[in-house]
Tab-separated table of C-alpha atoms in Angstrom:
chain	number	residue	atom	x	y	z
P	1	MET	CA	85.860	76.043	66.756
P	2	SER	CA	87.314	74.565	69.915
P	3	ASN	CA	89.868	75.683	72.495
P	4	ASN	CA	92.433	72.948	71.307
P	5	GLY	CA	90.538	71.912	67.760
P	6	ASN	CA	88.836	68.632	69.371
P	7	THR	CA	87.358	69.198	72.417
P	8	VAL	CA	84.099	71.578	72.275
P	9	LEU	CA	83.801	73.396	75.615
P	10	LYS	CA	80.483	73.808	77.193
P	11	TYR	CA	79.448	76.983	79.331
P	12	LYS	CA	76.906	77.891	81.872
P	13	THR	CA	75.908	81.425	82.671
P	14	ASP	CA	73.362	82.464	85.437
P	15	PHE	CA	73.667	86.290	83.778
P	16	GLU	CA	71.983	86.940	80.508
P	17	LYS	CA	74.714	89.799	80.068
P	18	ILE	CA	75.568	90.644	76.031
P	19	VAL	CA	79.255	90.646	76.848
P	20	VAL	CA	78.965	87.283	79.027
P	21	VAL	CA	77.040	85.127	76.244
P	22	ASN	CA	79.017	87.147	73.465
P	23	ASN	CA	82.269	86.039	74.468
P	24	PHE	CA	81.557	82.595	75.094
P	25	GLU	CA	79.792	82.281	71.421
P	26	ASN	CA	82.993	84.253	70.006
P	27	ARG	CA	84.884	81.471	70.853
P	28	GLY	CA	82.694	78.763	69.719
P	29	TRP	CA	81.552	77.083	73.140
P	30	ILE	CA	78.305	75.711	73.463
P	31	ARG	CA	75.778	76.562	75.978
P	32	THR	CA	73.988	74.386	78.469
P	33	ASP	CA	71.401	74.102	81.174
P	34	GLU	CA	72.585	71.009	83.205
P	35	ASP	CA	73.422	71.116	86.355
P	36	TYR	CA	76.727	69.468	86.245
P	37	ASP	CA	77.747	69.302	82.931
P	38	TRP	CA	79.619	72.058	81.852
P	39	ASN	CA	83.479	73.285	81.606
P	40	ILE	CA	83.121	76.931	82.645
P	41	TYR	CA	80.428	78.246	84.654
P	42	TRP	CA	79.642	81.977	85.038
P	43	ALA	CA	77.692	81.975	87.967
P	44	ASN	CA	76.015	84.016	90.628
P	45	VAL	CA	77.390	83.700	94.160
P	46	GLY	CA	74.253	82.043	95.448
P	47	ASN	CA	74.642	78.945	93.102
P	48	VAL	CA	78.287	78.758	93.720
P	49	LYS	CA	77.659	78.647	97.574
P	50	GLN	CA	75.473	75.607	96.818
P	51	ILE	CA	78.091	74.121	94.716
P	52	PHE	CA	80.716	74.140	97.446
P	53	ASN	CA	78.216	73.135	100.312
P	54	PRO	CA	79.106	69.470	101.196
P	55	GLU	CA	75.801	68.410	101.669
P	56	THR	CA	75.220	68.240	97.902
P	57	GLY	CA	77.879	65.722	97.658
P	58	TYR	CA	79.056	67.537	94.241
P	59	ARG	CA	82.791	67.664	93.554
P	60	LEU	CA	84.134	69.596	90.684
P	61	SER	CA	85.854	67.606	88.091
P	62	ASP	CA	89.474	68.527	86.431
P	63	ALA	CA	87.510	69.743	83.462
P	64	GLN	CA	85.686	72.354	84.769
P	65	VAL	CA	86.270	75.769	86.185
P	66	ILE	CA	83.966	78.487	88.355
P	67	ASN	CA	84.210	82.293	88.615
P	68	HIS	CA	84.350	82.108	92.485
P	69	PHE	CA	86.127	81.085	95.454
P	70	PRO	CA	84.032	78.783	98.066
P	71	ASN	CA	84.373	81.717	100.387
P	72	HIS	CA	85.172	85.031	98.214
P	73	TYR	CA	83.076	86.942	100.830
P	74	GLU	CA	86.180	87.412	103.162
P	75	LEU	CA	87.078	90.182	100.810
P	76	THR	CA	84.047	91.318	99.150
P	77	ARG	CA	82.056	91.514	102.436
P	78	LYS	CA	82.462	95.102	103.711
P	79	ASP	CA	82.909	93.877	107.294
P	80	LEU	CA	84.735	91.068	106.561
P	81	MET	CA	86.957	93.106	104.523
P	82	VAL	CA	88.101	95.400	107.060
P	83	LYS	CA	88.391	92.657	109.663
P	84	ASN	CA	91.047	90.738	107.622
P	85	ILE	CA	92.728	93.628	106.904
P	86	LYS	CA	92.846	94.812	110.712
P	87	ARG	CA	94.208	91.297	111.439
P	88	TYR	CA	96.560	91.402	108.547
P	89	LYS	CA	97.823	94.847	110.027
P	90	LYS	CA	98.340	93.530	113.219
P	91	GLU	CA	100.556	90.460	112.285
P	92	MET	CA	102.735	92.751	109.857
P	93	GLU	CA	103.152	95.167	112.836
P	94	LYS	CA	104.592	92.178	115.168
P	95	LEU	CA	107.493	92.038	111.973
P	96	GLU	CA	108.055	95.606	111.318
P	97	ASP	CA	111.019	97.286	112.640
P	98	SER	CA	109.984	99.773	115.127
P	99	SER	CA	112.313	102.353	113.710
P	100	SER	CA	110.937	102.428	110.548
P	101	PRO	CA	107.399	104.625	111.827
P	102	ASN	CA	106.680	106.119	108.591
P	103	LYS	CA	106.231	102.493	106.424
P	104	ARG	CA	103.487	102.171	104.552
P	105	ASN	CA	100.490	100.248	105.948
P	106	ILE	CA	97.278	98.804	104.086
P	107	MET	CA	95.151	100.689	107.132
P	108	ASP	CA	96.289	103.848	105.970
P	109	TYR	CA	94.216	103.408	103.079
P	110	VAL	CA	91.080	102.399	104.446
P	111	PRO	CA	88.587	104.583	106.430
P	112	LEU	CA	88.071	104.076	109.966
P	113	THR	CA	85.018	101.843	109.847
P	114	TYR	CA	82.865	99.947	112.588
P	115	THR	CA	80.684	96.920	112.503
P	116	LEU	CA	76.906	97.627	113.660
P	117	PRO	CA	75.976	96.354	116.036
P	118	GLY	CA	78.581	94.762	117.366
P	119	ASP	CA	81.088	97.788	117.574
P	120	TYR	CA	78.359	100.166	118.288
P	121	SER	CA	79.722	101.480	121.623
P	122	LEU	CA	83.447	101.789	120.003
P	123	PHE	CA	81.933	103.972	117.192
P	124	VAL	CA	79.520	106.134	119.740
P	125	GLU	CA	83.426	106.832	121.953
P	126	GLU	CA	84.909	107.756	118.465
P	127	TYR	CA	81.985	109.961	117.700
P	128	LYS	CA	81.858	111.890	120.692
P	129	ARG	CA	85.745	112.371	120.280
P	130	ASN	CA	85.237	114.013	117.132
P	131	PRO	CA	81.131	115.006	116.774
P	132	SER	CA	81.710	117.260	113.649
P	133	VAL	CA	83.051	114.372	111.538
P	134	LEU	CA	80.605	113.063	108.961
P	135	TRP	CA	80.382	109.310	108.834
P	136	ILE	CA	78.767	107.006	105.983
P	137	MET	CA	76.613	104.108	106.678
P	138	LYS	CA	76.233	100.528	104.441
P	139	PRO	CA	75.059	97.130	104.661
P	140	SER	CA	77.460	95.100	104.376
P	141	SER	CA	76.723	92.699	101.841
P	142	LYS	CA	74.662	95.293	99.402
P	143	ALA	CA	75.397	97.189	96.359
P	144	GLN	CA	74.478	99.739	93.748
P	145	GLY	CA	74.138	102.359	96.498
P	146	LYS	CA	71.368	100.587	98.197
P	147	GLY	CA	70.517	101.215	101.921
P	148	ILE	CA	73.436	103.888	101.934
P	149	PHE	CA	73.148	107.032	104.297
P	150	ILE	CA	75.195	109.807	105.419
P	151	ILE	CA	75.281	110.496	109.107
P	152	THR	CA	75.950	114.079	110.675
P	153	LYS	CA	74.056	113.109	114.515
P	154	LEU	CA	74.418	110.115	116.504
P	155	SER	CA	70.662	110.627	116.992
P	156	GLN	CA	70.227	109.108	113.344
P	157	VAL	CA	72.064	105.811	114.216
P	158	LYS	CA	70.048	105.302	117.359
P	159	LYS	CA	66.804	106.385	115.402
P	160	TRP	CA	67.752	103.515	112.519
P	161	ALA	CA	68.699	101.143	115.215
P	162	LYS	CA	64.826	101.447	117.106
P	163	ASP	CA	62.669	101.871	113.928
P	164	LYS	CA	64.477	99.883	111.276
P	165	TYR	CA	66.989	97.324	112.078
P	166	PRO	CA	64.219	95.384	114.132
P	167	TYR	CA	62.051	94.996	111.124
P	168	LEU	CA	64.818	94.098	108.568
P	169	PRO	CA	63.654	90.726	106.970
P	170	VAL	CA	67.276	89.275	107.285
P	171	LYS	CA	69.591	90.527	110.087
P	172	GLU	CA	72.708	91.674	108.867
P	173	ASN	CA	75.785	93.776	109.574
P	174	PHE	CA	76.165	97.537	108.686
P	175	VAL	CA	79.008	99.098	108.355
P	176	VAL	CA	79.942	102.884	109.296
P	177	SER	CA	83.084	104.381	108.091
P	178	LYS	CA	84.456	107.823	107.867
P	179	TYR	CA	83.387	109.771	105.230
P	180	ILE	CA	85.836	111.197	102.777
P	181	SER	CA	84.409	114.629	103.224
P	182	SER	CA	87.518	116.471	101.004
P	183	PRO	CA	87.134	114.082	97.939
P	184	PHE	CA	89.417	115.065	94.478
P	185	LEU	CA	87.376	116.781	92.289
P	186	VAL	CA	86.857	117.148	88.568
P	187	GLY	CA	84.814	119.782	87.365
P	188	GLY	CA	83.640	120.279	90.644
P	189	LYS	CA	81.967	116.806	90.730
P	190	LYS	CA	83.001	113.554	92.984
P	191	PHE	CA	83.973	110.773	91.325
P	192	ASP	CA	85.481	107.050	92.243
P	193	LEU	CA	87.163	104.353	90.200
P	194	ARG	CA	86.373	100.844	88.932
P	195	MET	CA	89.705	98.965	88.419
P	196	TYR	CA	89.137	95.074	88.137
P	197	VAL	CA	91.744	92.261	89.862
P	198	LEU	CA	91.876	88.890	88.437
P	199	VAL	CA	92.795	86.374	91.071
P	200	THR	CA	93.788	82.599	89.612
P	201	SER	CA	95.283	81.169	92.864
P	202	TYR	CA	95.548	82.118	96.430
P	203	LYS	CA	97.980	79.692	97.433
P	204	PRO	CA	100.440	80.702	95.422
P	205	LEU	CA	98.844	83.956	95.514
P	206	LYS	CA	98.302	85.112	91.694
P	207	ALA	CA	96.994	88.199	90.630
P	208	TYR	CA	96.587	90.338	87.484
P	209	VAL	CA	95.346	93.933	87.394
P	210	TYR	CA	93.321	94.986	84.489
P	211	THR	CA	94.434	98.230	82.928
P	212	GLU	CA	91.329	99.896	81.304
P	213	GLY	CA	89.153	100.286	84.201
P	214	PHE	CA	87.063	103.937	84.625
P	215	ALA	CA	86.038	106.788	86.568
P	216	ARG	CA	82.311	107.083	87.454
P	217	PHE	CA	81.110	110.906	88.310
P	218	CYS	CA	78.373	112.068	89.995
P	219	THR	CA	75.946	114.244	88.036
P	220	GLU	CA	75.927	117.298	90.304
P	221	LYS	CA	78.523	119.512	91.731
P	222	TYR	CA	79.792	118.419	95.276
P	223	SER	CA	79.163	119.819	98.437
P	224	ASN	CA	79.069	118.736	102.175
P	225	ASP	CA	76.676	121.485	102.845
P	226	VAL	CA	74.229	119.731	105.893
P	227	GLU	CA	71.350	120.453	103.676
P	228	ASP	CA	72.772	118.594	100.486
P	229	LEU	CA	73.772	115.453	102.315
P	230	ASP	CA	70.535	113.804	101.518
P	231	ASN	CA	71.141	114.570	98.083
P	232	MET	CA	72.687	111.053	96.460
P	233	PHE	CA	73.073	112.510	93.072
P	234	ILE	CA	76.309	114.547	94.648
P	235	HIS	CA	77.677	111.950	97.041
P	236	LEU	CA	77.060	108.188	95.614
P	237	THR	CA	78.774	107.701	92.217
P	238	ASN	CA	76.675	104.589	91.348
P	239	VAL	CA	75.448	104.396	88.080
P	240	ALA	CA	72.343	102.828	89.032
P	241	ILE	CA	71.581	105.865	90.894
P	242	GLN	CA	73.081	108.833	88.648
P	243	GLN	CA	71.324	107.570	85.774
P	244	HIS	CA	68.317	108.821	87.304
P	245	GLY	CA	69.569	112.149	87.603
P	246	GLU	CA	68.620	114.988	85.276
P	247	GLU	CA	72.241	115.835	84.038
P	248	TYR	CA	72.584	112.158	83.316
P	249	ASN	CA	74.663	111.932	80.027
P	250	ASP	CA	73.390	108.174	78.649
P	251	LYS	CA	76.172	109.036	75.398
P	252	HIS	CA	79.022	109.143	77.936
P	253	GLY	CA	77.275	107.590	81.120
P	254	GLY	CA	79.403	109.905	83.255
P	255	LYS	CA	82.263	107.832	82.947
P	256	TRP	CA	86.166	108.758	81.833
P	257	THR	CA	88.616	105.871	81.346
P	258	ILE	CA	91.488	105.227	83.915
P	259	LYS	CA	93.807	106.453	81.128
P	260	ASN	CA	92.081	109.725	80.774
P	261	LEU	CA	92.081	110.321	84.333
P	262	ARG	CA	95.766	109.369	84.606
P	263	LEU	CA	96.375	112.044	81.833
P	264	TYR	CA	94.293	114.509	83.720
P	265	VAL	CA	96.432	114.216	87.039
P	266	GLU	CA	99.518	114.226	85.436
P	267	SER	CA	98.933	117.468	83.526
P	268	THR	CA	97.305	119.226	86.141
P	269	TYR	CA	99.677	117.976	89.204
P	270	GLY	CA	102.286	116.653	87.302
P	271	LYS	CA	104.389	113.298	86.477
P	272	GLU	CA	105.527	112.729	89.980
P	273	LYS	CA	102.537	113.175	91.887
P	274	ALA	CA	100.476	110.921	89.362
P	275	ASP	CA	102.662	108.035	89.799
P	276	LYS	CA	102.653	108.256	93.446
P	277	LEU	CA	98.912	108.043	93.056
P	278	PHE	CA	98.979	104.705	90.984
P	279	ASP	CA	101.605	103.073	93.061
P	280	ASP	CA	99.403	103.544	96.226
P	281	MET	CA	96.737	102.094	93.940
P	282	TYR	CA	98.491	99.321	93.292
P	283	TYR	CA	99.679	98.668	96.848
P	284	ILE	CA	96.203	98.659	97.965
P	285	PHE	CA	95.271	95.788	95.356
P	286	ARG	CA	98.197	93.797	96.818
P	287	GLN	CA	97.722	94.161	100.764
P	288	SER	CA	94.194	93.723	100.377
P	289	LEU	CA	94.514	90.185	98.961
P	290	ILE	CA	97.690	89.244	100.792
P	291	ALA	CA	95.306	90.005	103.883
P	292	CYS	CA	92.830	87.616	102.628
P	293	LYS	CA	94.744	84.782	101.287
P	294	ASN	CA	94.853	82.769	104.716
P	295	VAL	CA	91.435	82.600	105.434
P	296	ILE	CA	89.978	82.063	101.560
P	297	ILE	CA	89.785	78.481	100.465
P	298	ASN	CA	91.916	77.925	97.401
P	299	ASP	CA	90.251	75.780	94.809
P	300	ARG	CA	92.042	75.076	91.775
P	301	HIS	CA	88.883	75.004	89.692
P	302	CYS	CA	88.110	78.332	90.827
P	303	PHE	CA	89.329	82.328	89.741
P	304	GLU	CA	87.509	85.209	90.791
P	305	LEU	CA	87.673	88.952	88.586
P	306	TYR	CA	87.051	91.420	91.480
P	307	GLY	CA	85.494	94.777	91.143
P	308	TYR	CA	87.697	97.080	93.377
P	309	ASP	CA	86.013	100.698	94.100
P	310	LEU	CA	88.547	103.231	95.200
P	311	LEU	CA	88.477	106.936	96.352
P	312	ILE	CA	90.694	109.889	95.693
P	313	ASP	CA	90.721	112.451	98.414
P	314	SER	CA	92.245	116.536	97.763
P	315	ASP	CA	95.745	115.456	98.527
P	316	LEU	CA	95.637	112.946	95.707
P	317	LYS	CA	95.566	109.858	98.237
P	318	PRO	CA	93.414	106.751	97.036
P	319	TRP	CA	91.400	104.967	99.429
P	320	LEU	CA	89.734	101.575	99.291
P	321	ILE	CA	85.798	101.634	99.707
P	322	GLU	CA	84.813	98.335	98.828
P	323	VAL	CA	85.561	95.360	96.895
P	324	ASN	CA	82.745	93.456	94.531
P	325	ALA	CA	82.219	90.068	93.940
P	326	SER	CA	80.416	90.201	91.054
P	327	PRO	CA	81.040	93.875	89.237
P	328	SER	CA	78.524	94.845	87.055
P	329	LEU	CA	78.656	93.779	83.452
P	330	THR	CA	75.670	95.702	82.359
P	331	THR	CA	76.872	98.367	79.465
P	332	THR	CA	75.436	101.909	79.270
P	333	THR	CA	77.483	103.296	76.504
P	334	VAL	CA	79.570	101.694	73.440
P	335	SER	CA	82.533	102.677	75.110
P	336	ASP	CA	81.262	100.658	78.036
P	337	ARG	CA	80.566	97.654	75.685
P	338	ILE	CA	84.014	97.536	74.210
P	339	LEU	CA	85.724	97.651	77.718
P	340	LYS	CA	83.605	94.602	78.911
P	341	MET	CA	84.155	92.907	76.297
P	342	GLY	CA	87.428	93.163	76.270
P	343	LEU	CA	87.935	92.262	80.145
P	344	LEU	CA	85.990	89.244	79.948
P	345	ASN	CA	87.989	87.962	76.873
P	346	ASP	CA	91.264	88.660	78.220
P	347	THR	CA	89.961	86.920	81.789
P	348	PHE	CA	88.957	83.915	79.678
P	349	SER	CA	92.192	83.991	77.825
P	350	ILE	CA	94.132	83.706	81.454
P	351	VAL	CA	92.135	80.833	82.846
P	352	ILE	CA	91.353	78.859	79.930
P	353	HIS	CA	94.429	77.815	78.295
P	354	ASP	CA	95.256	76.340	74.989
P	355	GLY	CA	94.912	72.168	75.631
P	356	PHE	CA	92.028	72.615	78.308
P	357	PRO	CA	90.540	70.393	78.975
P	358	ASP	CA	92.208	67.266	77.758
P	359	LYS	CA	95.835	68.661	78.923
P	360	LYS	CA	94.209	70.303	81.850
P	361	LEU	CA	96.477	73.495	81.212
P	362	TYR	CA	94.237	75.818	83.115
P	363	LYS	CA	95.711	77.063	86.420
P	364	ASP	CA	98.330	79.665	84.895
P	365	TYR	CA	100.472	79.380	87.868
P	366	LYS	CA	101.546	75.917	86.860
P	367	TYR	CA	101.455	76.490	83.364
P	368	GLY	CA	105.029	76.593	81.709
P	369	LYS	CA	104.575	79.966	79.821
P	370	GLN	CA	102.741	82.940	80.952
P	371	PRO	CA	99.261	83.099	79.184
P	372	ARG	CA	98.090	85.955	76.996
P	373	LEU	CA	97.489	88.797	79.122
P	374	GLY	CA	95.719	91.378	76.688
P	375	ASN	CA	94.861	94.234	78.947
P	376	PHE	CA	96.178	92.817	82.304
P	377	GLU	CA	99.495	92.980	83.841
P	378	VAL	CA	100.988	90.687	86.861
P	379	LEU	CA	99.855	92.293	90.026
P	380	ILE	CA	101.881	89.685	92.384
P	381	ASP	CA	103.011	86.043	91.533
P	382	GLU	CA	104.441	84.376	94.627
P	383	LEU	CA	105.434	81.822	92.699
P	384	GLU	CA	107.768	83.757	90.834
P	385	GLU	CA	109.188	85.584	93.773
P	386	GLU	CA	110.068	82.518	95.597
P	387	ASN	CA	112.210	81.292	92.410
P	388	GLU	CA	113.906	84.709	92.605
P	389	MET	CA	114.484	84.238	96.449
P	390	PRO	CA	118.327	83.069	97.112
P	391	GLU	CA	119.056	79.391	97.461
P	392	SER	CA	119.332	79.562	101.837
P	393	THR	CA	116.289	81.283	102.266
P	394	LYS	CA	114.351	78.742	99.962
P	395	ASP	CA	115.403	75.981	102.165
P	396	VAL	CA	114.744	77.936	105.218
P	397	LYS	CA	111.017	78.685	103.980
P	398	LYS	CA	110.671	75.169	102.677
P	399	ASN	CA	111.096	74.385	106.670
P	400	GLY	CA	108.719	76.673	107.638
P	401	LYS	CA	111.174	78.609	109.834
P	402	LEU	CA	111.775	82.099	108.164
P	403	THR	CA	113.854	84.228	110.525
P	404	LYS	CA	112.723	87.400	111.479
P	405	ASP	CA	115.084	89.574	109.228
P	406	GLN	CA	114.048	86.878	106.282
P	407	LYS	CA	110.608	87.689	106.602
P	408	LYS	CA	110.848	91.233	106.368
P	409	ARG	CA	113.341	90.485	103.400
P	410	PHE	CA	110.701	88.567	101.657
P	411	PRO	CA	107.593	88.802	102.958
P	412	SER	CA	104.467	87.369	100.950
P	413	SER	CA	103.477	91.065	100.791
P	414	SER	CA	106.702	92.403	99.314
P	415	GLY	CA	106.740	94.297	95.925
P	416	SER	CA	105.673	92.293	92.976
P	417	ARG	CA	107.110	92.736	89.575
P	418	ILE	CA	104.861	95.034	87.824
P	419	THR	CA	105.323	96.194	84.349
P	420	LYS	CA	103.492	99.587	84.961
P	421	TRP	CA	101.493	100.902	82.227
P	422	TYR	CA	101.246	104.535	82.920
C-alpha cells in the first residue's frame, strides 16, 4: 500500500505513542530511523531546531514534510505568545475607528500577564494597585503543570527570586498572570478546554479547527480560600497532576467531550449564550494565529498541530491560557485513544494528499480541491478570502497599498468562512 499506488512513504517519529505509530502503519507507510531518508517526520521540537539550524547545512526536499515550523515557539512559549499578541493589538488599534470603542480585541481574552524578571517593576505596580487579586506564576516553556504556583503575597515572588531563580540550571523567563478566580464550574469542579488547531501555511494563512476536543476536570471541588491555594487537585487541570488524585477516575479520565460540554451549556444557559461562547473561542484561535503570522517563518515543508488551552469564567467568557506545540498524544482512556487516533488520521489526510511525493501535492493552499477534512473544519483561509475580494481591492492590495478604509474592510483578521459544527 502507498499514498498513490506506486511510492511507499517512509516515516520517522521521535515519539513511541500508539496513536502516532498506528496511524502511520495503518496507511502502509514504512518506518525509518535514517537521519535524512524520510517523507514525513513527527519530530520533537529539539530535533526540528537542529534540522533548521543553518550550520547543519541540511535542506528539506520536496518529498519531505515535518510537524513544526522553524520558530513555532513564537506562539507556543507563554512569554512570546503574549508579546506577539500585545504587538498585534497595537497594530490593529492604529487601523480601528475610534468611534467603535466596543469592538472586540484579542487582548480582551488574554489574562493580564507580565514576563519576569523583565517586567518585575511593572508587575509590582499593578499588584500594589489591587493587592487582593490572585496571580499565577508559570515557567514560559514548561508544560504539564510543572513549576506553577499561585501568588497571594508579593513576598512570594521576592522569595522565589531570591531563593530559587538564581539556582535554576538554565535561566528562563517566567510569566505571571491574573488568576481567573471565578471559573465556570460543572458539579462544583474547575475545568479547562483542550482544542486542536492545524496550520498548514502562515503565508498565506491556512488553518483548521478540530471539532472533537475535550474538557479536563479537577478531581476536587473548587475553592479559592487561602488555605486551599496550594492544592493543585483543586486549581490545576493537567492530567499529569490530576491522575495522582484520590478521586481520579481512570475510566473517563476526568474528561468530557467538547460536544457534551456544549450540550450542557446550551441546556443550562440557552442556545444564544452557548453560540456566543463558541464564537468567542473561534475568534481567539483566528486572532492568535494572525498575531504571529508575520513573525513565524513560513516553510512549505512544515505544518503544525497546536493544542489550545482555554478556561471559561463564570460569565461564560473564554480565556486563552496557552498554546502547546506538542500537545500530549498519550491516551489514558478508550475515548481518549479514539479521539487522538482520529485527530492524527484527519491531520495526515490534510497534510499528505494523494499523489505525494511524486506529484508534490502536499500543500493544501496550492491544491486544486479541498482535502478530506474528517472532523476538521476550515478556520481561516486567506487565499480564499482574497479571491472573494472585489477586483479593485485586489489590485490595490497587489501593489501593497491598501487604504485605511480597505484595511478595515478586508484585514487579514476578517471573519473567516466557517461551517459551524455547533
